[in-house]
Amino acid sequence: MLLFLTALPVLAQGPHDAVADLSIGKRVFESQCALCHGADGSGGRGPSLRKAKLKNAPDDEALRKAISEGLPPEMPGAWQLSVREVASVAGYVRSLGKIAVEEVPGDSVRGKALFTERGCSGCHIVNGQGNGAGPELSAIGARRSAAHLRESIVRPSATVPDDFLLVEITDGGGHTIKGVKANEDLFTIQIALPGGRYQSFSKSTIKKLTRLTGQSTMPAFDKLPANDLDNLVAYLASLRGAE
Ligand code: HEC
Ligand code: HEC
């Protein structure tokens, strides 16, 4: 009986409470979403939301669910928002979608060839091809804005995702190895090296372990001709995973 009573206030939240108010939506967006999706919704760490169609939010119900429950592992749920705030921020996201689509200059076919020529596939898997010391990029275009992709290529250290922690290990023989931390348990630590190799270290033999936060194992491609960069970004932006 008690359970039933405590459930009542939730049931009492009728459709009226879910009416979207765009000024509330804008305020919520700027305080909770802009950090990842950009103040104007054009994207950053999260994808641009200035699109008529959103892959993970095909209808309004899915959109509200994505907002309140999040999209694991990268987008946290906004559990703290009320039903009305969720509806309002969803309405605001839809209003952003009525603004022009993100234009990406460049030729994605040329970009695909460059991806191999420039050695990107030595560290990134795309649709099952390549090696994996860096993150898989098969759906990167659906998860990041073009501006973030560009930045990731030119200045990788500015955009290191949380799960790619670079560490430097000095082993018992005094050799120093840099790599991405892949796995760790009580006794060992595994490091992913460029080219898709892994190396395991027993913790008891490690002399020094340094976490290199804010650094990247990815070389900065800051001397690419502007054309090549445009083409690479166009290619990455076109990678949307299996539909
Ligand atoms: C910590 C960063 C972060 C925050 C904060 C965040 N998002 Fe996201 N969001 C992401 C990422 C990353 C994705 C892509 C997830 C994926 O595809 O796996 C995403 C995806 C989405 C999508 C789906 C886009 C598509 O093309 O399908 C919507 C809609 C969305 N976010 C809305 C919001 C709203 C509204 C808020 C604020 C209430 C918010 N997000 C807060 C990072 C974030
Ligand atoms: C030596 C290995 C290596 C090479 C070569 C390399 N990358 Fe990376 N890349 C990484 C690692 C590791 C990360 C993870 C984040 C970081 O450390 O910056 C990364 C991150 C990225 C990201 C961001 C992914 C995200 O989730 O935001 C993009 C995009 C990217 N690389 C594209 C490229 C392109 C394009 C090339 C070729 C021009 C390239 N990479 C070459 C190792 C590499």
Short mmCIF file of C-alpha atoms and ligand atoms in Angstrom, two decimals:
data_model
loop_
_atom_site.label_atom_id
_atom_site.label_comp_id
_atom_site.label_asym_id
_atom_site.label_seq_id
_atom_site.Cartn_x
_atom_site.Cartn_y
_atom_site.Cartn_z
CA MET A 1 0.00 0.00 0.00
CA LEU A 2 2.78 2.36 0.97
CA LEU A 3 4.56 1.58 -2.28
CA PHE A 4 1.45 2.41 -4.22
CA LEU A 5 1.11 5.74 -2.43
CA THR A 6 4.68 6.79 -3.06
CA ALA A 7 4.20 5.94 -6.71
CA LEU A 8 1.23 8.31 -6.97
CA PRO A 9 3.07 11.61 -7.43
CA VAL A 10 4.85 10.10 -10.44
CA LEU A 11 1.58 8.92 -11.94
CA ALA A 12 0.16 12.40 -11.31
CA GLN A 13 2.70 13.90 -13.71
CA GLY A 14 0.37 14.05 -16.67
CA PRO A 15 1.04 15.20 -20.21
CA HIS A 16 0.63 18.78 -19.03
CA ASP A 17 3.91 18.62 -17.12
CA ALA A 18 5.65 17.38 -20.23
CA VAL A 19 4.78 20.44 -22.32
CA ALA A 20 8.01 21.85 -23.71
CA ASP A 21 8.99 25.39 -22.80
CA LEU A 22 11.82 26.49 -25.09
CA SER A 23 13.15 29.14 -22.72
CA ILE A 24 13.52 26.48 -19.99
CA GLY A 25 15.01 24.15 -22.61
CA LYS A 26 17.61 26.71 -23.65
CA ARG A 27 18.61 27.37 -20.04
CA VAL A 28 18.98 23.63 -19.29
CA PHE A 29 20.89 23.10 -22.53
CA GLU A 30 23.38 25.85 -21.77
CA SER A 31 24.03 24.61 -18.26
CA GLN A 32 24.06 20.82 -18.81
CA CYS A 33 24.66 19.99 -22.45
CA ALA A 34 26.73 22.82 -23.93
CA LEU A 35 29.86 21.46 -22.27
CA CYS A 36 29.86 18.57 -24.76
CA HIS A 37 27.54 19.67 -27.55
CA GLY A 38 28.68 23.31 -27.83
CA ALA A 39 26.79 26.44 -26.76
CA ASP A 40 24.99 26.56 -30.12
CA GLY A 41 24.61 22.76 -30.41
CA SER A 42 27.14 22.49 -33.22
CA GLY A 43 29.05 19.82 -31.30
CA GLY A 44 32.39 19.30 -29.60
CA ARG A 45 33.09 16.20 -27.62
CA GLY A 46 29.52 15.17 -28.46
CA PRO A 47 28.08 15.27 -31.98
CA SER A 48 26.40 18.24 -33.58
CA LEU A 49 22.68 18.35 -32.74
CA ARG A 50 21.90 20.84 -35.50
CA LYS A 51 20.48 18.11 -37.69
CA ALA A 52 16.95 17.23 -38.73
CA LYS A 53 17.61 13.53 -38.04
CA LEU A 54 19.41 12.20 -34.98
CA LYS A 55 20.61 8.61 -35.18
CA ASN A 56 20.05 7.84 -31.50
CA ALA A 57 16.89 9.88 -31.19
CA PRO A 58 14.70 9.08 -34.19
CA ASP A 59 11.50 10.19 -32.42
CA ASP A 60 10.63 12.42 -29.47
CA GLU A 61 10.26 9.55 -27.03
CA ALA A 62 13.73 8.21 -27.89
CA LEU A 63 15.10 11.74 -27.60
CA ARG A 64 13.68 12.21 -24.09
CA LYS A 65 14.99 8.79 -23.08
CA ALA A 66 18.47 9.58 -24.42
CA ILE A 67 18.48 12.80 -22.41
CA SER A 68 17.29 11.39 -19.09
CA GLU A 69 19.06 8.02 -19.25
CA GLY A 70 22.09 9.04 -21.29
CA LEU A 71 23.85 7.13 -24.07
CA PRO A 72 26.46 4.87 -22.45
CA PRO A 73 29.34 4.90 -22.18
CA GLU A 74 30.01 8.48 -23.15
CA MET A 75 26.93 10.55 -22.53
CA PRO A 76 25.79 10.64 -18.91
CA GLY A 77 22.08 10.55 -18.04
CA ALA A 78 20.49 13.76 -16.77
CA TRP A 79 18.58 11.99 -13.99
CA GLN A 80 18.30 15.21 -12.02
CA LEU A 81 16.02 16.87 -14.59
CA SER A 82 12.24 16.95 -14.06
CA VAL A 83 9.84 15.58 -16.68
CA ARG A 84 9.12 19.14 -17.78
CA GLU A 85 12.80 20.06 -18.08
CA VAL A 86 13.49 16.93 -20.14
CA ALA A 87 10.58 17.74 -22.48
CA SER A 88 11.78 21.34 -22.72
CA VAL A 89 15.39 20.53 -23.51
CA ALA A 90 14.18 17.90 -26.03
CA GLY A 91 12.05 20.60 -27.69
CA TYR A 92 15.05 22.88 -27.72
CA VAL A 93 17.22 20.17 -29.35
CA ARG A 94 14.55 19.74 -32.06
CA SER A 95 14.57 23.50 -32.65
CA LEU A 96 18.35 23.32 -33.21
CA GLY A 97 17.73 20.62 -35.83
CA LYS A 98 15.73 23.04 -37.91
CA ILE A 99 18.87 25.12 -38.37
CA ALA A 100 21.18 24.35 -41.32
CA VAL A 101 22.99 20.99 -41.48
CA GLU A 102 26.72 20.92 -40.73
CA GLU A 103 28.59 21.28 -44.01
CA VAL A 104 31.85 19.35 -44.21
CA PRO A 105 34.10 20.39 -47.09
CA GLY A 106 36.40 17.73 -48.56
CA ASP A 107 36.21 14.46 -50.43
CA SER A 108 35.56 11.42 -48.25
CA VAL A 109 36.74 8.94 -50.92
CA ARG A 110 40.09 10.72 -51.15
CA GLY A 111 40.11 10.88 -47.34
CA LYS A 112 39.71 7.12 -47.12
CA ALA A 113 42.83 6.59 -49.25
CA LEU A 114 44.74 9.15 -47.18
CA PHE A 115 43.79 7.33 -44.00
CA THR A 116 45.91 4.39 -45.14
CA GLU A 117 48.63 6.44 -46.88
CA ARG A 118 49.24 8.62 -43.81
CA GLY A 119 49.49 5.65 -41.47
CA CYS A 120 46.28 6.29 -39.54
CA SER A 121 45.23 2.68 -40.00
CA GLY A 122 48.37 1.62 -38.14
CA CYS A 123 46.65 2.74 -34.92
CA HIS A 124 42.93 2.85 -35.68
CA ILE A 125 40.49 0.13 -36.67
CA VAL A 126 37.74 1.12 -39.10
CA ASN A 127 35.15 -1.54 -39.95
CA GLY A 128 37.44 -4.39 -38.99
CA GLN A 129 40.54 -3.12 -40.84
CA GLY A 130 43.69 -1.69 -39.32
CA ASN A 131 45.34 -1.96 -35.91
CA GLY A 132 44.09 -0.85 -32.58
CA ALA A 133 46.47 1.07 -30.30
CA GLY A 134 44.16 4.05 -30.74
CA PRO A 135 40.37 4.13 -30.44
CA GLU A 136 38.21 2.39 -33.05
CA LEU A 137 36.79 4.96 -35.45
CA SER A 138 34.05 2.98 -37.27
CA ALA A 139 31.30 5.25 -35.91
CA ILE A 140 33.32 8.33 -35.01
CA GLY A 141 31.33 10.58 -37.38
CA ALA A 142 28.15 9.93 -35.41
CA ARG A 143 29.84 10.70 -32.10
CA ARG A 144 31.99 13.77 -32.76
CA SER A 145 31.62 17.07 -34.57
CA ALA A 146 33.76 17.88 -37.60
CA ALA A 147 35.52 20.57 -35.58
CA HIS A 148 36.50 18.03 -32.91
CA LEU A 149 37.73 15.58 -35.59
CA ARG A 150 39.88 18.29 -37.12
CA GLU A 151 41.31 19.19 -33.71
CA SER A 152 41.99 15.50 -32.93
CA ILE A 153 44.18 15.25 -36.02
CA VAL A 154 46.05 18.53 -35.73
CA ARG A 155 46.43 18.68 -31.93
CA PRO A 156 45.71 15.22 -30.48
CA SER A 157 46.80 16.18 -26.98
CA ALA A 158 43.90 18.68 -26.78
CA THR A 159 41.26 15.98 -27.22
CA VAL A 160 42.39 12.80 -25.44
CA PRO A 161 39.27 10.75 -24.56
CA ASP A 162 39.08 9.74 -20.87
CA ASP A 163 39.66 6.06 -21.54
CA PHE A 164 42.94 6.62 -23.39
CA LEU A 165 45.38 7.25 -20.62
CA LEU A 166 48.98 7.41 -21.72
CA VAL A 167 51.51 5.99 -19.29
CA GLU A 168 55.29 5.81 -19.19
CA ILE A 169 56.85 2.77 -17.59
CA THR A 170 60.45 2.21 -16.60
CA ASP A 171 61.03 -1.52 -16.30
CA GLY A 172 63.54 -3.46 -14.22
CA GLY A 173 66.19 -3.15 -16.94
CA GLY A 174 65.85 0.63 -16.95
CA HIS A 175 64.07 0.77 -20.34
CA THR A 176 61.34 3.35 -20.73
CA ILE A 177 58.20 2.49 -22.71
CA LYS A 178 55.27 4.78 -23.53
CA GLY A 179 51.85 3.45 -24.40
CA VAL A 180 48.13 3.52 -23.75
CA LYS A 181 47.05 1.73 -20.60
CA ALA A 182 44.93 -1.20 -21.77
CA ASN A 183 44.39 -3.28 -18.66
CA GLU A 184 45.45 -3.44 -15.07
CA ASP A 185 45.01 -5.91 -12.22
CA LEU A 186 46.63 -6.36 -8.85
CA PHE A 187 49.88 -7.77 -10.23
CA THR A 188 50.25 -6.68 -13.85
CA ILE A 189 49.63 -3.81 -16.19
CA GLN A 190 49.17 -4.15 -19.97
CA ILE A 191 50.13 -1.43 -22.38
CA ALA A 192 48.93 -1.08 -26.00
CA LEU A 193 51.74 -0.07 -28.32
CA PRO A 194 51.44 1.47 -31.81
CA GLY A 195 50.97 -1.23 -34.44
CA GLY A 196 48.50 -3.17 -32.30
CA ARG A 197 51.00 -4.95 -30.06
CA TYR A 198 50.52 -5.37 -26.32
CA GLN A 199 53.13 -5.61 -23.64
CA SER A 200 52.53 -6.86 -20.12
CA PHE A 201 54.55 -5.76 -17.10
CA SER A 202 54.65 -7.39 -13.72
CA LYS A 203 54.14 -4.60 -11.20
CA SER A 204 56.82 -5.97 -8.89
CA THR A 205 59.48 -5.31 -11.54
CA ILE A 206 58.36 -1.83 -12.57
CA LYS A 207 60.71 0.88 -11.35
CA LYS A 208 58.56 3.84 -12.27
CA LEU A 209 55.07 4.40 -13.64
CA THR A 210 53.98 7.87 -14.70
CA ARG A 211 50.52 8.85 -15.89
CA LEU A 212 50.95 11.32 -18.72
CA THR A 213 47.59 13.10 -18.53
CA GLY A 214 47.00 15.64 -21.28
CA GLN A 215 49.50 13.93 -23.58
CA SER A 216 48.81 11.77 -26.57
CA THR A 217 50.63 8.87 -28.25
CA MET A 218 49.10 10.04 -31.48
CA PRO A 219 51.54 12.19 -33.47
CA ALA A 220 50.21 15.67 -34.28
CA PHE A 221 49.46 15.88 -38.02
CA ASP A 222 49.90 19.65 -38.07
CA LYS A 223 51.77 19.88 -41.37
CA LEU A 224 49.12 18.26 -43.58
CA PRO A 225 48.12 20.25 -46.66
CA ALA A 226 44.72 21.91 -45.99
CA ASN A 227 43.16 19.79 -48.73
CA ASP A 228 44.29 16.52 -47.17
CA LEU A 229 42.99 17.61 -43.78
CA ASP A 230 39.58 18.49 -45.27
CA ASN A 231 39.44 15.12 -47.02
CA LEU A 232 40.38 13.19 -43.88
CA VAL A 233 37.76 15.05 -41.83
CA ALA A 234 35.14 14.40 -44.54
CA TYR A 235 36.02 10.69 -44.42
CA LEU A 236 35.87 10.47 -40.61
CA ALA A 237 32.60 12.44 -40.54
CA SER A 238 31.14 9.88 -42.96
CA LEU A 239 31.92 6.94 -40.61
CA ARG A 240 28.64 6.30 -38.85
CA GLY A 241 28.95 2.65 -37.87
CA ALA A 242 26.69 -0.17 -38.97
CA GLU A 243 23.21 1.22 -39.59
C1 HEC B 1 29.87 14.43 -21.12
C2 HEC B 1 29.47 14.86 -22.45
C3 HEC B 1 27.99 14.97 -22.78
C4 HEC B 1 27.01 15.66 -22.10
C5 HEC B 1 27.12 16.45 -20.80
C6 HEC B 1 25.81 15.53 -22.90
N1 HEC B 1 26.07 14.78 -24.01
FE1 HEC B 1 24.73 14.27 -25.46
N2 HEC B 1 26.13 13.08 -26.34
C7 HEC B 1 27.45 12.99 -25.96
C8 HEC B 1 28.12 12.01 -26.81
C9 HEC B 1 29.60 11.61 -26.73
C10 HEC B 1 27.14 11.53 -27.69
C11 HEC B 1 27.32 10.44 -28.74
C12 HEC B 1 26.98 9.12 -28.06
C13 HEC B 1 27.08 7.93 -28.98
O1 HEC B 1 26.67 8.02 -30.13
O2 HEC B 1 27.55 6.90 -28.47
C14 HEC B 1 25.89 12.24 -27.38
C15 HEC B 1 24.71 12.05 -28.06
C16 HEC B 1 23.57 12.82 -27.88
C17 HEC B 1 22.37 12.73 -28.68
C18 HEC B 1 22.15 11.78 -29.85
C19 HEC B 1 22.70 12.43 -31.09
C20 HEC B 1 22.48 11.62 -32.34
O3 HEC B 1 22.97 12.07 -33.41
O4 HEC B 1 21.85 10.57 -32.29
C21 HEC B 1 21.49 13.66 -28.20
C22 HEC B 1 20.11 13.97 -28.71
C23 HEC B 1 22.15 14.33 -27.09
N3 HEC B 1 23.40 13.79 -26.93
C24 HEC B 1 21.58 15.33 -26.33
C25 HEC B 1 22.13 15.82 -25.15
C26 HEC B 1 21.45 16.74 -24.26
C27 HEC B 1 20.08 17.37 -24.52
C28 HEC B 1 22.29 16.93 -23.18
C29 HEC B 1 22.03 17.74 -21.94
C30 HEC B 1 20.88 17.39 -21.15
C31 HEC B 1 23.50 16.15 -23.43
N4 HEC B 1 23.36 15.50 -24.62
C32 HEC B 1 24.60 16.10 -22.57
C33 HEC B 1 28.05 13.66 -24.94
C34 HEC B 1 27.39 14.42 -23.98
C1 HEC B 2 50.77 6.06 -33.23
C2 HEC B 2 49.36 5.78 -33.22
C3 HEC B 2 48.39 6.73 -33.93
C4 HEC B 2 48.43 7.18 -35.24
C5 HEC B 2 49.50 6.94 -36.29
C6 HEC B 2 47.21 7.94 -35.44
N1 HEC B 2 46.48 7.94 -34.28
FE1 HEC B 2 44.69 8.85 -34.01
N2 HEC B 2 44.74 8.38 -32.02
C7 HEC B 2 45.68 7.58 -31.41
C8 HEC B 2 45.38 7.48 -29.97
C9 HEC B 2 46.17 6.69 -28.94
C10 HEC B 2 44.23 8.24 -29.77
C11 HEC B 2 43.50 8.41 -28.42
C12 HEC B 2 43.49 9.79 -27.93
C13 HEC B 2 44.80 10.47 -27.87
O1 HEC B 2 45.75 9.92 -27.25
O2 HEC B 2 44.90 11.56 -28.46
C14 HEC B 2 43.84 8.81 -31.08
C15 HEC B 2 42.73 9.60 -31.29
C16 HEC B 2 42.23 9.94 -32.55
C17 HEC B 2 40.96 10.57 -32.80
C18 HEC B 2 39.95 11.01 -31.74
C19 HEC B 2 39.06 9.86 -31.35
C20 HEC B 2 37.98 10.30 -30.39
O3 HEC B 2 37.37 9.39 -29.79
O4 HEC B 2 37.73 11.49 -30.25
C21 HEC B 2 40.84 10.74 -34.16
C22 HEC B 2 39.68 11.35 -34.90
C23 HEC B 2 42.04 10.20 -34.75
N3 HEC B 2 42.87 9.72 -33.74
C24 HEC B 2 42.31 10.19 -36.12
C25 HEC B 2 43.54 9.85 -36.67
C26 HEC B 2 43.91 10.08 -38.05
C27 HEC B 2 43.00 10.69 -39.11
C28 HEC B 2 45.21 9.66 -38.19
C29 HEC B 2 46.08 9.74 -39.41
C30 HEC B 2 46.25 11.06 -40.01
C31 HEC B 2 45.63 9.13 -36.89
N4 HEC B 2 44.59 9.27 -36.00
C32 HEC B 2 46.87 8.56 -36.63
C33 HEC B 2 46.76 6.98 -32.03
C34 HEC B 2 47.16 7.22 -33.34
#
